[in-house]
Structure formats: C-alpha cells, structure tokens
Amino acid sequence: MQNFKRLIWGFAISVLFIACGKQGVQKISDKGEFSGKFGISADHVDMLIGETQELIIRNGSGDYEVTDDFPGKFVTLDVTKSKIKITPVSEGETTIIIIDCKRKAAGLSDVVARLTIKVVKGEDPLPEGVIVKDGVLVSWPDNAIPENGEVVLHSSIKAIGEAAFRQCGRLRKVTLHAAVKSIGKEAFRECGALQEVIMNEGLESIGEMAFENCQSLVKVNIPASVQIIEPTVFSQCVNLAEVSLADGLKFIGERMFADCDALESIKLPSSIEKIGEAAFVNCGYLGEMIIPEKVTEILRDTFSGCSALMNVTLPSNLTHIGMDAFNNCVFLKKIDLPESLTNLEGCFAGCSAMTEITIPKEIEELYANLFANCSKLKTVKFNKKLKKIGIKSFKNCSSLESIEIPEGVVVLNNYAFQNCYSLNKVILPSTVKDMKLLCFVNCNALKEVYCKALEVPEAKYPFKNTPKGKVLYVPSGAKSRYEKAWGDAGFSRIVENL
C-alpha cells in the first residue's frame, strides 16, 4: 500500500510539473525573489470540523500549482505567497501537493511540498440544561440525554460532581474524556438503564455510591490511574458480571460490590492492601476468591452471604478475620487458615458444608458464634495456646461426634456446644476452671465425659438435657468432689481413672 501511495504521489507531481503555467490546476502568481529551502511549516495536521488553521509557506515564490487528492471534499484551501489557510469541510483524510513553478523553472531541486490533513468531528455543544462550573459537571438532566442514550463528556469537564447524573433513566452509555480526574458522590446512582461506563486513564478517584443501584451495568474496567475508591461504589449493581481492576490499586472500599448478584469471579490485583467491610457481602454467585498477599485483615461481613463461595485462598501474613466475615458461605467445605492469624471473631457461622477446621497456633480465644450452625463439621483440631471458647462457638454443629478441649483452656462460655446432637464424647483439660451456663445443653447423644481437672470447675447446668446414662471419668481422689458438685447432672456413674 505504501508503494502504491508513492506511485500515485509521483504521478501527481509529474502531472503538476507538466501543468505548471497551464489551465486545470489552481495557479497562484505573485512576483518576488526567493531564497532558502522551500517547504511548509508542517507536513501533517489533525483538525476538528469548525476550526481553521494557517500554515506558513517558507521561501516560496508565490507562483504555485496546488492539487488535492479529494478537491473540496474534506477541506478548502486559500493559498497566498507565504500562507496556506485550511478550512475543514467533513471527516476524512487527504494529501495536498504544492509545486513552486518559479523554483522549478530555475532548476532548483526543492520545489515540491507535501501536506497530509486529517479531519475529525469536533465536540458537539453541550445540550440545553447541562450545567458546568469551573470544569465541574454540576448537572446533566435526564431530558438532556440524547435519544440513543449515549453521552460523551467534553474536554472542558475535569470532574463529575455529586449526583450529576443521578436517576437519569435514559442514560445507557457514558464515555469519560481524558481530562476527567474524579467522579463525585452518587454521580450515577440509580441510573437504571446504564449498561456501560468507559473510564479514562487519568481518572484518580471514584466517590461514594457513584454507581450504586445501576441495575443494568454489566461490565466495568477501572484504569490503573485510580487510587481512591470510596464505599458502596457498585453496591446493588445486580447484573454486574465482569470487573477489571488494574495493578496499582491499594484499597477496595467498604461495600464496594455489595449485593452484586451476577459477579461470579473477580481478580484482585497484587497491589491491594486493604479490603473494606462488607466489600463483597451477598455476592451470591461468587465462587472463588484469592486474597492478595499484602492484605493483613479481613474485616466484618466481607464475604458474608456469598452462598456459592467454594474456594478461598488466604494470604500468608493474615492476622485477623472479623465478625461475620464468611458467615453463611454454605458451599465452603474447607479453608486453610494461615498460622499468622492471631484473632478469629465469629466469622464462619452458617458455613454448613464445612467438614473440618484447624485452629492456627497463635489463637488464644474462639469468639462467639465462630462455627455456629456448621452442621457438617466433624473434625476440629485445636492449638496449644487456646485459653477460652466463646459463647455458642460450636452451637448446632450437629455432625460433631467427639471433642477434646486442649490443655490450657480455662473457660468454656455459655452454650459453647449447644445442640451438638451427635456429640457422644467430651474430653475436658486439667486447666478448665469455669464452665458457663449450659455449655453442652441438648447434646442428646452424649455418653462419656472425661474431666482431667482435679478441682471441679465452676459450672451452671453444663449438661442439661443430656442422657442420664452417661459416664463421668475424673482424676483419682476427685470423685467425691464431683459427686457433690455434679451429682444432679444425670451421670449414671462417676469413675476415678484419670
């Protein structure tokens, strides 16, 4: 193609050489001397329809032959001795060739100048009713949205203000100009027909609730330039299925993707350092999550209600998992907790598919409701530093058959093992001192209890509603103390053999 263009230009120049001084080609004559190299101040220009541009003709004689690949179709020309004025007519590209006939007649070699002109459509004027102040888009009313539902922001707009497009029901697509630096709070909130947002590289921040409840939005690509994403940005975007986050982003805002029911997967960039509370709460189809290594905390409700979540990879330096973080992830069968963890709040309640768990070595307390309603949990591997088991930590773990509380545990809190209907064997450590209200209430399969504590732990009805034929095993010399303290707990026998 390039060789073909050279051939055409060569042919055009040959014709012009022949045509110098003849009719059929525009001729501009002006007497005067010439010196120096002949040329134009640019060999390529890009222009918008509606603007004009003047280029300087250097060292020309004023006696020119001018040709245009598409005469008058894309541009009109006004040529004088020292200038060429260009006025765009329509979108397209053309090549202009100028030959200086006097220089040619004088036998000079630099007699030809070539100029390529590309014309593109300029920005449409802002519709009536649109308000822009100091580069901030204040308001774009719904009745100012074009019929096709598409808005392309002007270069004059540097920021999208608070609620600028809120509840614009006709808006289907918006393209941000490269000049836009920020999207304000609630800027596109409840734009129910909005399907696509093309964000510009150079965008730096997205405000709180900017796209909340945009129920037709299906795809989002957040550019690398974005450093700040405020809370609840895409909350309730129920059809949002594809999200691209560029490396460099450090924070996922609070409730950023809450209730995004169609979101099945998302790749978090390695640069992420913090994930806000409830960031993915109730993402019902999210099946897998790999949490980047720089994240050290998983906060409250982060993945709560992600009912399809089956595979989770946690970072090796994680120290804290907050309350309800994985609650009701009903397909989560297993999760490997890193040894770096020092704090586990009630974060796995309702994970009804979970079958086993290993408590990391640095954990000292199991918080309230930690594994409550994990109905298939059969195996719990405790650590050696554990001191306290919290309220209802294992409530309704109906598949749990036996449990050995490790040495070092001092307190079993209220209802710790309530309704563990398959639990038939319990081993309590010598360190246990306090068994709060109804620790093993309704464990109606219980047959054997081994308590290694020489002194009877304080207890408030720990074995209420358990079988009366169960046997209690205690240390030598402690039988009488247990008979006095737990004589009404329904043990058929108390045996000294520990």
XYZ file of C-alpha atoms in Angstrom:
498
model
C 0.000 0.000 0.000
C 2.863 2.373 0.832
C 4.481 1.752 -2.547
C 1.141 2.363 -4.244
C 0.834 5.735 -2.461
C 4.336 6.699 -3.556
C 3.400 5.782 -7.133
C 0.254 7.932 -7.001
C 2.130 10.895 -5.468
C 4.849 10.547 -8.047
C 2.255 10.575 -10.808
C 0.555 13.645 -9.276
C 3.837 15.519 -9.061
C 4.666 14.638 -12.675
C 1.311 15.986 -13.772
C 1.874 19.160 -11.795
C 5.293 19.660 -13.320
C 3.676 19.471 -16.732
C 0.755 21.590 -15.596
C 2.792 24.494 -14.222
C 1.505 27.527 -16.097
C -1.387 25.624 -17.782
C -5.094 25.644 -17.003
C -6.892 22.930 -14.966
C -4.816 23.255 -11.806
C -5.086 26.113 -9.303
C -2.316 28.676 -10.035
C -1.302 31.471 -7.665
C 1.099 34.070 -9.038
C 2.930 36.726 -7.113
C 6.163 38.431 -8.163
C 9.116 38.335 -5.789
C 12.543 36.901 -5.162
C 13.095 33.610 -3.343
C 15.947 32.091 -1.349
C 16.457 29.218 1.138
C 14.741 25.854 1.157
C 11.114 25.642 0.018
C 8.562 23.965 2.331
C 5.536 24.183 4.660
C 5.656 24.622 8.446
C 4.080 21.163 8.945
C 3.775 18.004 6.895
C 0.765 16.643 8.821
C -2.109 18.314 10.672
C -5.098 16.968 12.587
C -8.126 19.250 12.595
C -11.611 19.424 14.030
C -14.606 20.425 11.992
C -15.394 24.037 12.835
C -11.831 25.232 13.294
C -9.418 26.759 10.753
C -5.661 26.642 10.635
C -2.936 28.588 8.846
C 0.444 27.136 7.902
C 3.456 29.109 6.752
C 4.933 28.555 3.288
C 8.647 29.053 3.623
C 10.755 30.614 0.871
C 8.088 30.319 -1.802
C 7.913 32.443 -4.935
C 4.152 32.808 -4.897
C 3.796 31.029 -8.250
C 2.338 27.654 -7.157
C 0.482 24.724 -8.591
C -1.742 23.084 -5.905
C -3.512 19.731 -6.050
C -5.785 17.937 -3.556
C -6.451 14.171 -3.572
C -10.131 14.933 -2.921
C -10.693 18.525 -4.034
C -13.126 20.302 -1.726
C -14.416 17.109 -0.107
C -12.611 17.278 3.234
C -11.030 20.760 3.221
C -10.983 24.016 1.306
C -7.711 25.879 0.768
C -6.761 29.544 0.489
C -3.139 29.817 -0.655
C -1.098 33.043 -0.745
C 2.605 33.550 -1.253
C 3.516 32.868 2.396
C 0.492 31.130 3.902
C -1.991 28.329 3.351
C -5.309 28.631 5.153
C -7.173 25.328 5.733
C -10.890 25.072 6.488
C -12.309 21.586 7.253
C -15.491 20.527 5.477
C -16.092 16.910 6.545
C -14.407 13.974 8.283
C -11.671 12.288 6.286
C -8.029 12.425 5.174
C -6.422 13.984 2.125
C -2.992 14.894 0.786
C -2.115 18.317 -0.615
C 0.821 18.798 -3.038
C 2.262 22.243 -3.773
C 4.853 22.852 -6.517
C 6.715 26.158 -6.759
C 6.769 26.731 -10.540
C 9.370 29.532 -10.479
C 11.776 27.449 -8.434
C 11.192 24.606 -10.844
C 11.896 26.845 -13.829
C 15.097 27.987 -12.122
C 16.239 24.371 -11.923
C 16.124 24.134 -8.112
C 15.636 20.734 -6.550
C 13.407 21.696 -3.591
C 10.280 22.643 -5.490
C 7.667 20.239 -4.008
C 5.895 20.420 -0.595
C 3.511 17.733 0.610
C 0.894 18.087 3.386
C -1.409 15.412 4.854
C -4.587 16.653 6.551
C -6.841 14.536 8.786
C -10.235 15.955 9.728
C -12.265 14.591 12.629
C -15.591 15.630 14.061
C -15.369 18.127 16.906
C -17.268 18.042 20.156
C -20.975 18.746 19.984
C -22.152 21.696 22.036
C -23.467 20.832 25.486
C -27.230 20.252 25.470
C -29.505 22.864 26.953
C -29.882 22.409 30.686
C -26.436 20.916 31.292
C -24.543 22.893 33.942
C -20.745 23.051 34.122
C -18.993 25.346 36.587
C -15.212 25.757 36.749
C -14.675 22.431 34.994
C -17.085 20.516 37.255
C -20.174 18.931 35.741
C -22.857 20.018 38.165
C -25.934 18.568 36.481
C -26.911 16.683 33.345
C -30.716 16.352 33.410
C -32.407 13.237 32.114
C -34.206 15.207 29.380
C -30.801 16.329 28.055
C -29.639 12.738 27.424
C -29.526 12.029 23.626
C -32.100 9.678 22.159
C -29.529 6.898 21.774
C -28.755 7.146 25.489
C -25.040 7.786 24.938
C -23.090 10.658 26.475
C -19.502 11.602 25.617
C -18.114 14.110 28.106
C -16.470 17.275 26.766
C -12.822 18.094 27.239
C -13.924 21.070 29.328
C -15.183 18.728 32.073
C -12.464 17.913 34.618
C -14.699 16.409 37.314
C -18.169 14.892 37.577
C -19.945 16.485 40.508
C -22.115 14.980 43.216
C -25.312 13.377 41.837
C -24.663 14.922 38.399
C -26.473 12.091 36.550
C -28.418 10.604 39.456
C -31.599 8.800 38.351
C -31.052 9.581 34.658
C -33.262 6.792 33.390
C -32.385 7.368 29.702
C -28.598 7.092 30.156
C -27.224 3.874 28.610
C -23.552 4.581 27.981
C -21.107 7.215 29.139
C -17.577 7.875 27.889
C -15.283 9.961 30.069
C -12.877 12.373 28.393
C -9.173 12.034 29.198
C -9.395 15.267 31.205
C -11.716 13.814 33.899
C -9.950 13.363 37.241
C -12.769 12.463 39.607
C -16.276 11.026 39.777
C -18.272 12.518 42.628
C -20.523 11.030 45.273
C -23.703 9.459 43.832
C -22.743 10.744 40.376
C -24.561 7.930 38.521
C -26.585 6.480 41.363
C -29.797 4.723 40.321
C -29.233 5.172 36.578
C -31.297 2.072 35.908
C -30.576 1.774 32.149
C -26.811 2.425 32.343
C -25.043 -0.536 30.744
C -21.510 0.673 30.064
C -19.048 3.182 31.511
C -15.795 3.863 29.679
C -13.400 5.310 32.222
C -10.330 7.243 31.137
C -6.715 6.662 32.049
C -6.012 9.665 34.249
C -9.104 9.212 36.417
C -7.935 9.310 40.040
C -10.937 8.850 42.337
C -14.468 7.437 42.400
C -16.817 8.794 45.042
C -19.136 7.078 47.482
C -22.195 5.387 45.916
C -21.133 6.669 42.489
C -22.802 3.757 40.640
C -24.982 2.287 43.364
C -28.104 0.505 42.128
C -27.216 0.795 38.428
C -29.074 -2.413 37.749
C -28.245 -2.699 34.032
C -24.482 -2.211 34.410
C -22.737 -5.396 33.256
C -19.065 -4.519 32.844
C -16.572 -2.166 34.479
C -12.902 -1.534 33.697
C -11.192 0.597 36.335
C -7.956 2.136 34.983
C -4.578 1.981 36.695
C -4.643 5.701 37.488
C -7.480 5.239 40.022
C -6.059 5.283 43.544
C -9.138 6.027 45.657
C -12.445 4.152 45.553
C -14.897 5.248 48.223
C -17.503 2.978 49.902
C -20.527 1.445 48.179
C -19.445 2.425 44.656
C -21.048 -0.540 42.819
C -23.405 -1.762 45.528
C -26.643 -3.324 44.228
C -25.437 -3.465 40.617
C -27.231 -6.778 40.345
C -26.174 -7.537 36.751
C -22.520 -6.570 37.098
C -20.708 -9.695 35.899
C -17.273 -8.529 34.764
C -14.883 -6.276 36.679
C -11.300 -5.432 35.752
C -9.073 -3.848 38.396
C -5.627 -2.616 37.334
C -2.482 -3.280 39.324
C -1.643 -0.289 41.487
C -4.988 -0.084 43.263
C -4.447 -0.346 47.022
C -7.923 -0.306 48.547
C -11.268 -1.964 47.925
C -13.851 0.316 49.519
C -16.458 -0.659 52.093
C -19.460 -2.386 50.433
C -17.870 -1.733 47.042
C -19.534 -4.761 45.404
C -22.256 -5.497 47.970
C -25.267 -7.349 46.538
C -23.709 -7.752 43.071
C -25.588 -10.974 42.425
C -24.168 -11.656 38.941
C -20.496 -11.349 39.919
C -19.061 -14.873 39.592
C -15.348 -14.103 39.755
C -13.008 -11.169 40.238
C -9.224 -10.985 40.207
C -7.847 -8.686 42.863
C -4.509 -7.099 41.854
C -1.451 -7.908 43.950
C -1.196 -4.239 44.974
C -4.348 -4.447 47.142
C -3.541 -3.757 50.813
C -6.980 -3.400 52.360
C -10.485 -4.698 51.657
C -13.255 -2.711 53.325
C -16.070 -4.077 55.469
C -18.795 -5.951 53.580
C -16.976 -5.354 50.291
C -18.485 -8.490 48.719
C -21.413 -9.146 51.035
C -24.242 -11.126 49.404
C -22.440 -11.706 46.093
C -24.452 -14.858 45.706
C -22.665 -16.284 42.639
C -19.068 -15.507 43.619
C -17.390 -18.921 43.545
C -13.704 -18.312 44.204
C -11.544 -15.689 45.877
C -7.776 -15.277 46.059
C -6.908 -12.573 48.562
C -3.625 -10.743 47.769
C -0.593 -11.205 49.983
C -0.459 -7.595 51.203
C -3.840 -7.901 52.935
C -3.421 -8.485 56.686
C -7.050 -8.214 57.821
C -10.390 -9.469 56.547
C -12.951 -7.162 58.064
C -16.534 -7.557 59.208
C -19.048 -9.050 56.718
C -16.526 -9.018 53.852
C -17.828 -12.229 52.238
C -20.927 -12.825 54.324
C -23.768 -14.334 52.319
C -21.543 -15.396 49.394
C -23.529 -18.591 49.173
C -21.688 -20.023 46.136
C -18.187 -19.425 47.518
C -16.302 -22.736 47.473
C -12.598 -21.861 47.306
C -10.780 -19.188 49.291
C -7.026 -18.602 49.350
C -5.887 -16.508 52.297
C -2.617 -14.508 52.408
C 0.229 -15.970 54.433
C 0.563 -12.859 56.664
C -3.106 -12.566 57.621
C -3.579 -11.686 61.306
C -7.288 -11.012 61.741
C -10.632 -12.251 60.406
C -13.532 -10.084 61.551
C -17.058 -10.773 62.729
C -19.324 -12.462 60.174
C -16.600 -12.286 57.502
C -17.591 -15.632 55.932
C -20.969 -16.191 57.546
C -23.444 -18.279 55.549
C -20.966 -19.292 52.863
C -22.926 -22.512 52.603
C -20.723 -24.215 49.969
C -17.397 -23.526 51.693
C -16.215 -27.030 52.654
C -12.694 -26.249 53.796
C -10.496 -23.244 54.393
C -6.808 -23.303 55.297
C -6.176 -20.736 57.998
C -2.598 -19.347 57.990
C -0.513 -19.751 61.125
C -0.045 -15.973 61.249
C -3.629 -15.491 62.477
C -3.951 -14.105 65.999
C -7.640 -13.194 66.034
C -10.687 -15.116 64.826
C -14.008 -13.429 65.514
C -17.349 -15.084 64.798
C -16.547 -15.414 61.127
C -17.676 -18.871 59.913
C -21.193 -19.183 61.328
C -23.570 -20.895 58.940
C -20.852 -22.480 56.767
C -22.971 -25.596 56.643
C -20.744 -27.520 54.192
C -17.561 -27.175 56.270
C -16.336 -30.553 57.461
C -13.035 -29.807 59.202
C -11.031 -26.937 60.631
C -7.586 -26.475 62.152
C -7.166 -23.633 64.633
C -3.893 -21.694 63.995
C -1.235 -21.869 66.677
C -1.394 -18.219 67.868
C -5.141 -18.113 68.547
C -5.962 -17.761 72.262
C -9.729 -17.285 72.103
C -12.527 -18.608 69.938
C -15.086 -15.811 69.750
C -18.859 -16.076 69.986
C -20.628 -17.944 67.185
C -17.347 -18.719 65.434
C -18.545 -22.045 63.986
C -22.221 -21.887 64.939
C -24.541 -23.733 62.545
C -21.665 -25.507 60.765
C -23.878 -28.562 60.595
C -21.383 -30.859 58.785
C -18.345 -30.027 60.894
C -16.898 -33.311 62.167
C -13.231 -32.585 62.909
C -11.759 -29.737 64.966
C -8.011 -29.587 65.535
C -7.294 -27.232 68.416
C -3.998 -25.455 69.078
C -1.934 -25.401 72.286
C -2.292 -21.685 73.110
C -6.085 -21.696 73.302
C -7.477 -20.374 76.604
C -11.131 -19.593 76.005
C -14.040 -20.954 73.947
C -16.701 -18.311 73.363
C -20.484 -18.147 73.589
C -22.164 -20.524 71.110
C -18.844 -21.121 69.323
C -19.980 -24.573 68.172
C -23.747 -24.257 68.565
C -25.710 -26.526 66.211
C -22.608 -28.373 64.968
C -24.801 -31.426 64.675
C -22.199 -33.686 62.991
C -19.567 -33.238 65.684
C -19.134 -36.645 67.381
C -16.260 -36.111 69.788
C -14.286 -33.175 71.068
C -11.045 -32.910 73.038
C -10.519 -29.495 74.585
C -6.744 -28.888 74.778
C -4.692 -28.250 77.887
C -4.528 -24.531 78.584
C -8.216 -23.805 78.078
C -9.650 -22.181 81.191
C -13.153 -21.064 80.176
C -15.987 -22.661 78.222
C -18.577 -19.967 77.687
C -22.369 -20.038 77.588
C -23.933 -22.503 75.164
C -20.496 -23.306 73.675
C -21.622 -26.701 72.320
C -25.397 -26.286 72.415
C -27.396 -28.660 70.207
C -24.427 -30.779 69.095
C -26.782 -33.689 68.630
C -24.157 -36.264 67.538
C -21.629 -35.453 70.246
C -21.020 -38.608 72.267
C -17.609 -37.996 73.841
C -16.107 -34.916 75.539
C -12.599 -34.596 76.977
C -12.024 -31.583 79.240
C -8.474 -30.462 80.197
C -6.962 -30.242 83.668
C -6.804 -26.441 83.242
C -10.543 -25.830 82.884
C -11.935 -23.728 85.730
C -15.134 -22.153 84.514
C -17.932 -23.752 82.524
C -20.548 -21.093 81.927
C -24.259 -21.553 81.510
C -25.466 -24.636 79.588
C -22.180 -25.426 77.805
C -23.384 -28.797 76.481
C -27.135 -28.339 76.650
C -29.190 -30.601 74.370
C -26.226 -32.808 73.408
C -28.580 -35.768 73.471
C -26.099 -38.425 72.260
C -23.550 -37.760 74.983
C -22.199 -40.978 76.558
C -18.782 -40.166 78.020
C -17.290 -37.100 79.698
C -13.629 -37.050 80.755
C -12.703 -34.164 83.024
C -8.994 -34.025 83.922
C -9.360 -31.107 86.350
C -8.539 -32.137 89.926
C -10.722 -29.342 91.267
C -14.281 -29.300 89.983
C -14.799 -26.425 87.531
C -17.449 -23.859 88.322
C -20.423 -24.763 86.221
C -24.040 -23.716 85.615
C -26.078 -26.629 84.348
C -23.398 -27.643 81.824
C -25.047 -30.949 80.885
C -28.719 -30.038 80.959
C -30.917 -32.128 78.641
C -28.239 -34.778 78.049
C -28.768 -38.570 78.520
C -28.997 -39.815 82.097
C -26.925 -42.922 81.397
C -23.682 -41.114 80.565
C -20.454 -41.781 82.489
C -18.096 -39.206 84.026
C -14.368 -40.013 84.325
C -12.364 -37.916 86.803
C -8.858 -37.881 88.379
C -8.055 -40.185 91.285
C -9.192 -38.704 94.585
C -11.672 -36.282 92.970
C -14.773 -38.483 92.825
C -16.416 -37.182 95.978
C -15.984 -33.557 94.934
C -17.599 -34.246 91.546
C -20.442 -36.210 93.165
C -21.180 -33.204 95.346
C -20.946 -30.627 92.555
C -22.341 -32.555 89.578
C -24.424 -35.178 91.293
C -27.593 -33.906 89.676
C -26.113 -33.724 86.127
C -27.507 -37.132 85.130
C -24.341 -39.242 85.285
C -25.031 -42.935 85.889
C -21.510 -43.406 87.218
C -18.520 -41.303 88.206
C -15.289 -43.251 87.726
C -11.807 -42.352 89.024
C -9.289 -43.445 86.393
C -7.508 -40.309 85.157
